PDB file of C-alpha atoms in Angstrom:
ATOM      1  CA  MET A   7     169.495  41.272  51.119  1.00 46.00           C
ATOM      2  CA  THR A   8     167.139  42.335  53.917  1.00 52.00           C
ATOM      3  CA  ARG A   9     164.086  40.902  52.157  1.00 52.00           C
ATOM      4  CA  PHE A  10     166.030  37.718  51.353  1.00 45.00           C
ATOM      5  CA  ALA A  11     167.119  37.288  54.973  1.00 47.00           C
ATOM      6  CA  SER A  12     163.559  37.874  56.127  1.00 49.00           C
ATOM      7  CA  LEU A  13     162.331  35.199  53.721  1.00 43.00           C
ATOM      8  CA  LEU A  14     164.923  32.716  55.000  1.00 44.00           C
ATOM      9  CA  LEU A  15     163.898  33.433  58.593  1.00 43.00           C
ATOM     10  CA  THR A  16     160.229  32.874  57.734  1.00 44.00           C
ATOM     11  CA  LEU A  17     161.012  29.581  55.995  1.00 41.00           C
ATOM     12  CA  SER A  18     163.111  28.432  58.957  1.00 45.00           C
ATOM     13  CA  VAL A  19     160.307  29.196  61.403  1.00 38.00           C
ATOM     14  CA  MET A  20     157.782  27.377  59.193  1.00 43.00           C
ATOM     15  CA  THR A  21     160.069  24.331  58.940  1.00 44.00           C
ATOM     16  CA  LEU A  22     160.621  24.272  62.714  1.00 38.00           C
ATOM     17  CA  TYR A  23     156.866  24.619  63.346  1.00 40.00           C
ATOM     18  CA  SER A  24     156.207  21.785  60.895  1.00 44.00           C
ATOM     19  CA  GLN A  25     158.705  19.541  62.706  1.00 44.00           C
ATOM     20  CA  PHE A  26     157.059  20.264  66.062  1.00 38.00           C
ATOM     21  CA  SER A  27     153.629  19.589  64.547  1.00 40.00           C
ATOM     22  CA  TYR A  28     154.728  16.215  63.210  1.00 38.00           C
ATOM     23  CA  ALA A  29     156.307  15.372  66.574  1.00 39.00           C
ATOM     24  CA  ALA A  30     153.088  16.314  68.347  1.00 38.00           C
ATOM     25  CA  GLU A  31     151.071  14.137  65.996  1.00 41.00           C
ATOM     26  CA  ASP A  32     153.466  11.231  66.520  1.00 43.00           C
ATOM     27  CA  ALA A  33     153.132  11.632  70.291  1.00 38.00           C
ATOM     28  CA  LYS A  34     149.381  11.239  69.964  1.00 39.00           C
ATOM     29  CA  LYS A  35     149.713   7.905  68.224  1.00 54.00           C
ATOM     30  CA  GLU A  36     148.950   5.008  70.517  1.00 67.00           C
ATOM     31  CA  GLN A  37     151.388   2.233  71.247  1.00 80.00           C
ATOM     32  CA  PRO A  38     150.249  -1.241  70.260  1.00 92.00           C
ATOM     33  CA  LYS A  39     148.364  -2.686  73.198  1.00 96.00           C
ATOM     34  CA  ILE A  40     150.041  -5.376  75.235  1.00 98.00           C
ATOM     35  CA  LYS A  41     148.259  -8.683  74.663  1.00 98.00           C
ATOM     36  CA  VAL A  42     147.477 -10.442  77.929  1.00 98.00           C
ATOM     37  CA  LEU A  43     146.136 -13.910  78.655  1.00 98.00           C
ATOM     38  CA  MET A  44     144.701 -14.128  82.166  1.00 98.00           C
ATOM     39  CA  ILE A  45     144.183 -17.710  83.316  1.00 98.00           C
ATOM     40  CA  ASP A  46     141.578 -18.558  85.969  1.00 98.00           C
ATOM     41  CA  GLY A  47     138.709 -20.982  86.568  1.00 97.00           C
ATOM     42  CA  GLN A  48     140.190 -22.868  89.505  1.00 97.00           C
ATOM     43  CA  ASN A  49     141.807 -21.532  92.657  1.00 97.00           C
ATOM     44  CA  ASN A  50     142.001 -22.153  96.390  1.00 95.00           C
ATOM     45  CA  HIS A  51     140.892 -18.514  96.639  1.00 96.00           C
ATOM     46  CA  LYS A  52     137.706 -16.948  95.245  1.00 96.00           C
ATOM     47  CA  TRP A  53     138.715 -16.378  91.632  1.00 97.00           C
ATOM     48  CA  GLN A  54     135.115 -15.403  90.761  1.00 98.00           C
ATOM     49  CA  GLU A  55     135.677 -12.326  92.947  1.00 97.00           C
ATOM     50  CA  THR A  56     139.316 -11.585  92.181  1.00 98.00           C
ATOM     51  CA  SER A  57     139.354 -12.041  88.400  1.00 98.00           C
ATOM     52  CA  PRO A  58     136.898  -9.175  87.716  1.00 98.00           C
ATOM     53  CA  VAL A  59     139.070  -6.802  89.785  1.00 98.00           C
ATOM     54  CA  ILE A  60     142.221  -7.917  87.957  1.00 98.00           C
ATOM     55  CA  LEU A  61     140.480  -7.417  84.617  1.00 98.00           C
ATOM     56  CA  ASP A  62     139.133  -3.994  85.556  1.00 98.00           C
ATOM     57  CA  THR A  63     142.554  -2.920  86.840  1.00 98.00           C
ATOM     58  CA  LEU A  64     144.361  -3.984  83.668  1.00 98.00           C
ATOM     59  CA  ASN A  65     141.692  -2.540  81.381  1.00 97.00           C
ATOM     60  CA  ALA A  66     141.473   0.855  83.110  1.00 97.00           C
ATOM     61  CA  PRO A  67     144.561   2.608  81.663  1.00 96.00           C
ATOM     62  CA  GLY A  68     144.088   1.334  78.082  1.00 95.00           C
ATOM     63  CA  ARG A  69     147.568  -0.191  77.947  1.00 97.00           C
ATOM     64  CA  PHE A  70     146.480  -3.832  77.805  1.00 98.00           C
ATOM     65  CA  GLU A  71     144.199  -6.027  75.737  1.00 98.00           C
ATOM     66  CA  VAL A  72     143.129  -8.881  77.983  1.00 98.00           C
ATOM     67  CA  GLU A  73     141.761 -12.293  77.012  1.00 98.00           C
ATOM     68  CA  VAL A  74     140.584 -14.772  79.635  1.00 98.00           C
ATOM     69  CA  GLY A  75     141.578 -18.425  79.552  1.00 98.00           C
ATOM     70  CA  ARG A  76     139.048 -20.043  81.884  1.00 98.00           C
ATOM     71  CA  VAL A  77     140.014 -23.586  82.902  1.00 98.00           C
ATOM     72  CA  LEU A  78     137.136 -25.023  84.927  1.00 98.00           C
ATOM     73  CA  LYS A  79     137.384 -28.235  86.909  1.00 97.00           C
ATOM     74  CA  GLY A  80     137.583 -31.201  84.553  1.00 97.00           C
ATOM     75  CA  GLU A  81     138.606 -29.060  81.575  1.00 97.00           C
ATOM     76  CA  ALA A  82     142.367 -28.803  82.128  1.00 98.00           C
ATOM     77  CA  LYS A  83     143.018 -31.701  79.759  1.00 97.00           C
ATOM     78  CA  ASP A  84     141.644 -29.589  76.913  1.00 97.00           C
ATOM     79  CA  PHE A  85     143.576 -26.414  77.758  1.00 98.00           C
ATOM     80  CA  LYS A  86     145.903 -25.868  74.790  1.00 98.00           C
ATOM     81  CA  PRO A  87     146.341 -22.135  74.119  1.00 98.00           C
ATOM     82  CA  ASP A  88     148.544 -20.654  71.429  1.00 98.00           C
ATOM     83  CA  TRP A  89     151.043 -18.982  73.746  1.00 98.00           C
ATOM     84  CA  SER A  90     152.645 -17.068  70.884  1.00 97.00           C
ATOM     85  CA  LYS A  91     149.577 -14.806  70.640  1.00 98.00           C
ATOM     86  CA  TYR A  92     150.354 -13.142  73.980  1.00 98.00           C
ATOM     87  CA  ASP A  93     152.980 -10.780  75.358  1.00 98.00           C
ATOM     88  CA  VAL A  94     152.323 -11.805  78.947  1.00 98.00           C
ATOM     89  CA  VAL A  95     150.357 -14.467  80.846  1.00 98.00           C
ATOM     90  CA  VAL A  96     148.712 -13.469  84.132  1.00 98.00           C
ATOM     91  CA  MET A  97     148.216 -16.412  86.478  1.00 98.00           C
ATOM     92  CA  ASN A  98     145.186 -16.347  88.775  1.00 98.00           C
ATOM     93  CA  TYR A  99     144.998 -20.127  88.686  1.00 98.00           C
ATOM     94  CA  VAL A 100     145.530 -22.938  91.183  1.00 98.00           C
ATOM     95  CA  GLY A 101     144.057 -26.212  90.007  1.00 97.00           C
ATOM     96  CA  GLU A 102     144.364 -29.302  87.870  1.00 98.00           C
ATOM     97  CA  SER A 103     147.607 -29.849  86.003  1.00 98.00           C
ATOM     98  CA  TRP A 104     147.731 -28.941  82.328  1.00 98.00           C
ATOM     99  CA  PRO A 105     148.576 -31.424  79.570  1.00 98.00           C
ATOM    100  CA  GLU A 106     152.291 -32.106  79.132  1.00 98.00           C
ATOM    101  CA  GLN A 107     152.151 -30.540  75.661  1.00 98.00           C
ATOM    102  CA  THR A 108     150.700 -27.343  77.117  1.00 98.00           C
ATOM    103  CA  LYS A 109     153.312 -27.185  79.865  1.00 98.00           C
ATOM    104  CA  ALA A 110     156.149 -27.802  77.407  1.00 98.00           C
ATOM    105  CA  GLY A 111     154.777 -25.085  75.150  1.00 98.00           C
ATOM    106  CA  PHE A 112     154.628 -22.638  78.037  1.00 98.00           C
ATOM    107  CA  GLU A 113     158.191 -23.431  79.060  1.00 98.00           C
ATOM    108  CA  LYS A 114     159.357 -22.728  75.503  1.00 98.00           C
ATOM    109  CA  TYR A 115     157.297 -19.530  75.353  1.00 98.00           C
ATOM    110  CA  MET A 116     158.949 -18.273  78.528  1.00 98.00           C
ATOM    111  CA  LYS A 117     162.479 -19.347  77.577  1.00 98.00           C
ATOM    112  CA  ASP A 118     162.069 -17.569  74.234  1.00 98.00           C
ATOM    113  CA  GLY A 119     161.203 -14.266  75.910  1.00 98.00           C
ATOM    114  CA  GLY A 120     157.601 -14.463  77.085  1.00 98.00           C
ATOM    115  CA  GLY A 121     156.256 -12.825  80.215  1.00 98.00           C
ATOM    116  CA  MET A 122     154.363 -14.104  83.242  1.00 98.00           C
ATOM    117  CA  VAL A 123     152.709 -12.504  86.253  1.00 98.00           C
ATOM    118  CA  ALA A 124     152.046 -14.759  89.263  1.00 98.00           C
ATOM    119  CA  ILE A 125     149.413 -13.297  91.594  1.00 98.00           C
ATOM    120  CA  HIS A 126     149.205 -14.360  95.253  1.00 97.00           C
ATOM    121  CA  ALA A 127     147.988 -17.981  95.375  1.00 96.00           C
ATOM    122  CA  ALA A 128     149.407 -18.693  91.911  1.00 98.00           C
ATOM    123  CA  ASN A 129     152.584 -19.574  93.805  1.00 98.00           C
ATOM    124  CA  ASN A 130     150.607 -22.448  95.374  1.00 98.00           C
ATOM    125  CA  ALA A 131     150.021 -23.999  91.941  1.00 98.00           C
ATOM    126  CA  PHE A 132     151.744 -26.956  90.276  1.00 98.00           C
ATOM    127  CA  PRO A 133     153.953 -28.119  93.177  1.00 97.00           C
ATOM    128  CA  LYS A 134     155.328 -30.994  91.081  1.00 97.00           C
ATOM    129  CA  TRP A 135     156.025 -28.949  87.940  1.00 98.00           C
ATOM    130  CA  LYS A 136     159.733 -28.180  88.348  1.00 98.00           C
ATOM    131  CA  GLU A 137     159.935 -25.507  85.651  1.00 98.00           C
ATOM    132  CA  TYR A 138     156.893 -23.607  86.911  1.00 98.00           C
ATOM    133  CA  ASN A 139     158.485 -23.447  90.343  1.00 98.00           C
ATOM    134  CA  ARG A 140     161.645 -22.097  88.739  1.00 98.00           C
ATOM    135  CA  MET A 141     159.504 -19.414  87.104  1.00 98.00           C
ATOM    136  CA  THR A 142     157.793 -18.280  90.306  1.00 98.00           C
ATOM    137  CA  GLY A 143     161.004 -18.568  92.352  1.00 98.00           C
ATOM    138  CA  LEU A 144     159.127 -19.157  95.611  1.00 98.00           C
ATOM    139  CA  GLY A 145     155.954 -21.027  96.487  1.00 98.00           C
ATOM    140  CA  GLY A 146     153.910 -22.412  99.325  1.00 97.00           C
ATOM    141  CA  TRP A 147     151.667 -25.288 100.322  1.00 97.00           C
ATOM    142  CA  GLY A 148     151.096 -28.307  98.044  1.00 97.00           C
ATOM    143  CA  GLY A 149     153.539 -30.403 100.078  1.00 97.00           C
ATOM    144  CA  ARG A 150     156.444 -28.000  99.516  1.00 98.00           C
ATOM    145  CA  ASN A 151     159.343 -28.373 101.940  1.00 98.00           C
ATOM    146  CA  GLU A 152     163.157 -28.298 102.030  1.00 98.00           C
ATOM    147  CA  LYS A 153     163.387 -30.514  98.935  1.00 98.00           C
ATOM    148  CA  ASP A 154     161.896 -27.680  96.918  1.00 98.00           C
ATOM    149  CA  GLY A 155     164.467 -25.059  97.935  1.00 98.00           C
ATOM    150  CA  PRO A 156     165.323 -22.677 100.759  1.00 98.00           C
ATOM    151  CA  TYR A 157     163.227 -20.210 102.679  1.00 98.00           C
ATOM    152  CA  VAL A 158     164.103 -16.764 101.364  1.00 98.00           C
ATOM    153  CA  TYR A 159     163.675 -13.565 103.356  1.00 98.00           C
ATOM    154  CA  TRP A 160     165.313 -10.212 104.108  1.00 97.00           C
ATOM    155  CA  LYS A 161     167.434  -9.545 107.191  1.00 97.00           C
ATOM    156  CA  ALA A 162     169.813  -6.728 108.083  1.00 95.00           C
ATOM    157  CA  GLY A 163     169.934  -5.404 104.541  1.00 95.00           C
ATOM    158  CA  GLU A 164     170.625  -8.762 102.903  1.00 96.00           C
ATOM    159  CA  VAL A 165     168.778 -11.657 101.292  1.00 97.00           C
ATOM    160  CA  VAL A 166     168.888 -14.791 103.445  1.00 97.00           C
ATOM    161  CA  ARG A 167     168.607 -18.266 101.917  1.00 98.00           C
ATOM    162  CA  ASP A 168     167.672 -20.595 104.754  1.00 98.00           C
ATOM    163  CA  ASN A 169     167.943 -24.328 104.022  1.00 97.00           C
ATOM    164  CA  SER A 170     166.542 -25.500 107.351  1.00 97.00           C
ATOM    165  CA  PRO A 171     163.805 -28.144 107.116  1.00 98.00           C
ATOM    166  CA  GLY A 172     160.151 -27.229 107.279  1.00 97.00           C
ATOM    167  CA  VAL A 173     157.002 -26.807 105.250  1.00 97.00           C
ATOM    168  CA  GLY A 174     156.678 -24.056 102.683  1.00 97.00           C
ATOM    169  CA  GLY A 175     153.883 -21.525 103.035  1.00 96.00           C
ATOM    170  CA  ALA A 176     152.106 -19.872 105.961  1.00 96.00           C
ATOM    171  CA  HIS A 177     150.314 -16.671 106.879  1.00 97.00           C
ATOM    172  CA  GLY A 178     148.878 -14.982 109.935  1.00 95.00           C
ATOM    173  CA  SER A 179     145.806 -12.843 110.514  1.00 95.00           C
ATOM    174  CA  HIS A 180     144.462 -10.314 108.035  1.00 96.00           C
ATOM    175  CA  TRP A 181     145.846  -6.842 108.655  1.00 92.00           C
ATOM    176  CA  GLU A 182     147.104  -3.713 106.929  1.00 97.00           C
ATOM    177  CA  TYR A 183     150.856  -4.118 106.506  1.00 97.00           C
ATOM    178  CA  THR A 184     153.655  -1.858 105.301  1.00 98.00           C
ATOM    179  CA  ILE A 185     155.526  -2.639 102.100  1.00 98.00           C
ATOM    180  CA  ASP A 186     159.174  -1.507 102.014  1.00 98.00           C
ATOM    181  CA  LEU A 187     161.046  -1.233  98.728  1.00 98.00           C
ATOM    182  CA  ARG A 188     164.415  -2.995  98.720  1.00 98.00           C
ATOM    183  CA  VAL A 189     165.300  -2.103  95.119  1.00 98.00           C
ATOM    184  CA  THR A 190     164.326   1.415  94.101  1.00 98.00           C
ATOM    185  CA  ASP A 191     165.924   1.677  90.657  1.00 97.00           C
ATOM    186  CA  HIS A 192     164.085  -1.194  88.952  1.00 98.00           C
ATOM    187  CA  PRO A 193     161.530  -0.118  86.301  1.00 98.00           C
ATOM    188  CA  ILE A 194     158.692  -1.539  88.425  1.00 98.00           C
ATOM    189  CA  THR A 195     159.654   0.287  91.619  1.00 98.00           C
ATOM    190  CA  ARG A 196     161.166   3.430  90.144  1.00 98.00           C
ATOM    191  CA  GLY A 197     158.819   6.301  90.952  1.00 97.00           C
ATOM    192  CA  LEU A 198     157.080   4.536  93.856  1.00 98.00           C
ATOM    193  CA  PRO A 199     157.307   5.733  97.472  1.00 98.00           C
ATOM    194  CA  ALA A 200     159.932   3.969  99.569  1.00 98.00           C
ATOM    195  CA  SER A 201     157.202   2.612 101.870  1.00 98.00           C
ATOM    196  CA  PHE A 202     153.440   2.293 101.496  1.00 98.00           C
ATOM    197  CA  MET A 203     150.625   0.287 103.020  1.00 98.00           C
ATOM    198  CA  MET A 204     148.698  -2.653 101.625  1.00 98.00           C
ATOM    199  CA  ALA A 205     144.962  -3.074 102.186  1.00 97.00           C
ATOM    200  CA  LYS A 206     143.881  -5.506 104.892  1.00 97.00           C
ATOM    201  CA  GLU A 207     144.658  -9.102 103.933  1.00 97.00           C
ATOM    202  CA  GLU A 208     146.875 -12.051 104.817  1.00 96.00           C
ATOM    203  CA  LEU A 209     150.627 -11.696 104.381  1.00 98.00           C
ATOM    204  CA  TYR A 210     152.341 -14.780 102.973  1.00 98.00           C
ATOM    205  CA  ASP A 211     155.434 -15.939 104.848  1.00 97.00           C
ATOM    206  CA  ARG A 212     157.802 -18.914 104.966  1.00 98.00           C
ATOM    207  CA  LEU A 213     157.694 -19.349 101.185  1.00 98.00           C
ATOM    208  CA  ARG A 214     160.419 -21.516  99.732  1.00 98.00           C
ATOM    209  CA  GLY A 215     161.589 -22.583  96.299  1.00 98.00           C
ATOM    210  CA  PRO A 216     164.489 -22.575  93.816  1.00 98.00           C
ATOM    211  CA  ALA A 217     164.801 -18.753  93.977  1.00 98.00           C
ATOM    212  CA  GLU A 218     167.093 -18.756  90.932  1.00 98.00           C
ATOM    213  CA  ASN A 219     167.720 -15.477  89.067  1.00 98.00           C
ATOM    214  CA  MET A 220     165.344 -13.827  91.524  1.00 98.00           C
ATOM    215  CA  THR A 221     165.371 -10.214  92.694  1.00 98.00           C
ATOM    216  CA  ILE A 222     163.382  -9.178  95.753  1.00 98.00           C
ATOM    217  CA  LEU A 223     161.955  -5.747  94.975  1.00 98.00           C
ATOM    218  CA  ALA A 224     159.962  -5.272  98.188  1.00 98.00           C
ATOM    219  CA  THR A 225     159.304  -6.933 101.531  1.00 98.00           C
ATOM    220  CA  ALA A 226     156.833  -6.687 104.406  1.00 98.00           C
ATOM    221  CA  PHE A 227     157.398  -7.544 108.048  1.00 98.00           C
ATOM    222  CA  ALA A 228     155.317 -10.540 109.114  1.00 97.00           C
ATOM    223  CA  ASP A 229     154.571  -9.360 112.640  1.00 96.00           C
ATOM    224  CA  PRO A 230     154.482 -12.155 115.253  1.00 96.00           C
ATOM    225  CA  GLU A 231     151.561 -10.329 116.883  1.00 95.00           C
ATOM    226  CA  THR A 232     149.530 -11.301 113.797  1.00 95.00           C
ATOM    227  CA  ARG A 233     150.946 -14.859 113.930  1.00 95.00           C
ATOM    228  CA  GLY A 234     153.541 -13.982 111.307  1.00 95.00           C
ATOM    229  CA  SER A 235     157.061 -15.362 110.937  1.00 96.00           C
ATOM    230  CA  GLY A 236     158.830 -12.381 112.515  1.00 96.00           C
ATOM    231  CA  ARG A 237     160.758 -11.937 109.256  1.00 97.00           C
ATOM    232  CA  HIS A 238     160.772  -9.406 106.466  1.00 98.00           C
ATOM    233  CA  GLU A 239     159.111 -11.529 103.796  1.00 98.00           C
ATOM    234  CA  PRO A 240     159.294 -10.970 100.019  1.00 98.00           C
ATOM    235  CA  VAL A 241     156.108  -9.548  98.532  1.00 98.00           C
ATOM    236  CA  LEU A 242     157.267  -8.260  95.111  1.00 98.00           C
ATOM    237  CA  MET A 243     159.823 -10.200  93.097  1.00 98.00           C
ATOM    238  CA  THR A 244     161.161 -10.589  89.575  1.00 98.00           C
ATOM    239  CA  VAL A 245     162.545 -13.817  88.153  1.00 98.00           C
ATOM    240  CA  GLY A 246     164.516 -14.386  84.980  1.00 98.00           C
ATOM    241  CA  TYR A 247     163.680 -17.611  83.150  1.00 98.00           C
ATOM    242  CA  GLY A 248     165.664 -18.050  79.960  1.00 98.00           C
ATOM    243  CA  LYS A 249     164.917 -14.871  78.005  1.00 98.00           C
ATOM    244  CA  GLY A 250     161.570 -14.545  79.779  1.00 98.00           C
ATOM    245  CA  ARG A 251     160.536 -12.206  82.592  1.00 98.00           C
ATOM    246  CA  VAL A 252     158.364 -13.044  85.608  1.00 98.00           C
ATOM    247  CA  PHE A 253     156.743 -10.613  88.014  1.00 99.00           C
ATOM    248  CA  HIS A 254     155.664 -12.389  91.202  1.00 98.00           C
ATOM    249  CA  THR A 255     153.428 -10.573  93.682  1.00 98.00           C
ATOM    250  CA  THR A 256     152.133 -12.145  96.864  1.00 98.00           C
ATOM    251  CA  LEU A 257     149.583  -9.322  97.187  1.00 98.00           C
ATOM    252  CA  GLY A 258     145.937  -9.831  96.283  1.00 97.00           C
ATOM    253  CA  HIS A 259     144.167 -12.309  98.538  1.00 96.00           C
ATOM    254  CA  SER A 260     140.615 -11.119  97.885  1.00 96.00           C
ATOM    255  CA  GLY A 261     138.560  -8.959  95.582  1.00 96.00           C
ATOM    256  CA  GLN A 262     138.388  -6.361  98.338  1.00 96.00           C
ATOM    257  CA  SER A 263     142.114  -6.213  99.047  1.00 97.00           C
ATOM    258  CA  MET A 264     142.772  -6.038  95.295  1.00 97.00           C
ATOM    259  CA  LYS A 265     140.993  -2.681  95.378  1.00 97.00           C
ATOM    260  CA  GLY A 266     143.952  -1.444  97.392  1.00 97.00           C
ATOM    261  CA  VAL A 267     146.043   1.035  95.425  1.00 98.00           C
ATOM    262  CA  ALA A 268     149.204  -0.878  96.380  1.00 98.00           C
ATOM    263  CA  PHE A 269     147.995  -3.982  94.569  1.00 98.00           C
ATOM    264  CA  GLN A 270     146.705  -2.115  91.526  1.00 98.00           C
ATOM    265  CA  GLU A 271     149.704   0.124  90.938  1.00 98.00           C
ATOM    266  CA  THR A 272     152.242  -2.676  91.321  1.00 98.00           C
ATOM    267  CA  LEU A 273     150.156  -5.028  89.155  1.00 98.00           C
ATOM    268  CA  LEU A 274     150.032  -2.504  86.307  1.00 98.00           C
ATOM    269  CA  ARG A 275     153.739  -1.796  86.466  1.00 98.00           C
ATOM    270  CA  GLY A 276     154.711  -5.435  86.916  1.00 98.00           C
ATOM    271  CA  THR A 277     152.544  -6.634  84.044  1.00 98.00           C
ATOM    272  CA  GLU A 278     153.949  -4.055  81.639  1.00 98.00           C
ATOM    273  CA  TRP A 279     157.499  -4.901  82.694  1.00 98.00           C
ATOM    274  CA  ALA A 280     156.957  -8.654  82.308  1.00 98.00           C
ATOM    275  CA  ALA A 281     155.663  -8.038  78.776  1.00 98.00           C
ATOM    276  CA  THR A 282     158.168  -5.414  77.587  1.00 98.00           C
ATOM    277  CA  GLY A 283     161.048  -5.064  80.033  1.00 98.00           C
ATOM    278  CA  ASP A 284     160.059  -1.449  80.638  1.00 98.00           C
ATOM    279  CA  VAL A 285     157.466   0.594  82.536  1.00 98.00           C
ATOM    280  CA  THR A 286     155.821   3.648  80.987  1.00 97.00           C
ATOM    281  CA  PHE A 287     153.322   4.360  83.749  1.00 97.00           C
ATOM    282  CA  PRO A 288     153.944   7.617  85.621  1.00 97.00           C
ATOM    283  CA  ALA A 289     155.439   7.921  89.081  1.00 97.00           C
ATOM    284  CA  VAL A 290     153.062   7.476  92.004  1.00 97.00           C
ATOM    285  CA  SER A 291     153.097  10.028  94.819  1.00 96.00           C
ATOM    286  CA  SER A 292     152.949   9.283  98.531  1.00 97.00           C
ATOM    287  CA  GLU A 293     149.523  10.915  98.532  1.00 96.00           C
ATOM    288  CA  VAL A 294     148.267   8.141  96.257  1.00 96.00           C
ATOM    289  CA  LEU A 295     150.306   5.451  98.033  1.00 97.00           C
ATOM    290  CA  PRO A 296     150.561   6.643 101.646  1.00 97.00           C
ATOM    291  CA  ALA A 297     152.733   5.033 104.290  1.00 96.00           C
ATOM    292  CA  ASP A 298     150.382   5.711 107.188  1.00 95.00           C
ATOM    293  CA  ARG A 299     147.191   4.115 105.870  1.00 95.00           C
ATOM    294  CA  ALA A 300     146.040   1.722 103.159  1.00 96.00           C
ATOM    295  CA  ALA A 301     144.426   3.536 100.250  1.00 96.00           C
ATOM    296  CA  SER A 302     141.707   1.845  98.175  1.00 96.00           C
ATOM    297  CA  ARG A 303     139.739   2.688  95.048  1.00 96.00           C
ATOM    298  CA  GLU A 304     137.594   1.111  92.383  1.00 96.00           C
ATOM    299  CA  PRO A 305     139.722   0.103  89.364  1.00 95.00           C
ATOM    300  CA  LYS A 306     137.641   2.329  87.081  1.00 92.00           C
ATOM    301  CA  ASP A 307     138.993   5.306  89.021  1.00 94.00           C
ATOM    302  CA  ILE A 308     142.572   4.726  87.824  1.00 93.00           C
ATOM    303  CA  LYS A 309     143.495   7.994  86.098  1.00 83.00           C
ATOM    304  CA  HIS A 310     146.591   6.982  84.146  1.00 77.00           C
ATOM    305  CA  ASN A 311     147.082   8.318  80.674  1.00 57.00           C
ATOM    306  CA  ARG A 312     149.735   6.043  79.278  1.00 51.00           C
ATOM    307  CA  PRO A 313     152.626   7.786  77.510  1.00 47.00           C
ATOM    308  CA  ALA A 314     152.913   7.370  73.735  1.00 42.00           C
ATOM    309  CA  ASN A 315     155.860   6.027  71.744  1.00 37.00           C
ATOM    310  CA  THR A 316     158.016   5.085  74.689  1.00 41.00           C
ATOM    311  CA  GLN A 317     158.612   1.416  73.902  1.00 36.00           C
TER     312      GLN A 317
END
């Protein structure tokens, strides 16, 4: 009986070790990469400088597979991508309108569960395309005013929807500003410090739009001393559009400011969320995202090792 019990114990240990070994092997298997289409080629900002930083940032952790859709001036009429090939579309584009077929296809893609990331000036794009403005929630310039929706900002712990007349879109001087989280339990913001600084750039204010199904994740105070609005303006937002998910960030004016850790970390998290509804990137400490100074780095220095089998 003693030898038999010893044999059973040995077999049990071997079985348990085998199970742990298989689990370890499974953990090493990579998730399928998220397929991204980044659209650029026209912008009222220097896309030739910003697109390489966006690409380097998304490519650094190995989570994304990025294709570029470059729509140069005069070529918009021929822009007809197969939206179904992509999990998320990253907009670094402000320019000529797309063909109606392309716009209708994108609307269907989003309503059916696609993802979009609108970066900074992308909220200036397509002022007359009603559905695009519903996707971004808020926008500026391009003749936007009260007919396009209310101003939306944060005051005394609440979201304010201000229908007063006025143009949409403004900004003050370039400066380092503090970002304050307003929702801390969303997948994008979970694990981020409550406050952190953005690299020196302009801070968008007085944006207005439909703001339907929109959640303000973070705001920044547009200081009147920098010619700002004197309001806590939205800087990170999510928008639901049909079954689709939109991450809208007003951060990222220039290639230099995009090297700010605040832009990079929120872009990575927001892009993954827009594609999957989840975020698998690790928490970010206040040492990496400090509240007392703006931290910067080259995108190649991102050290994330993305978790396996978490989708």
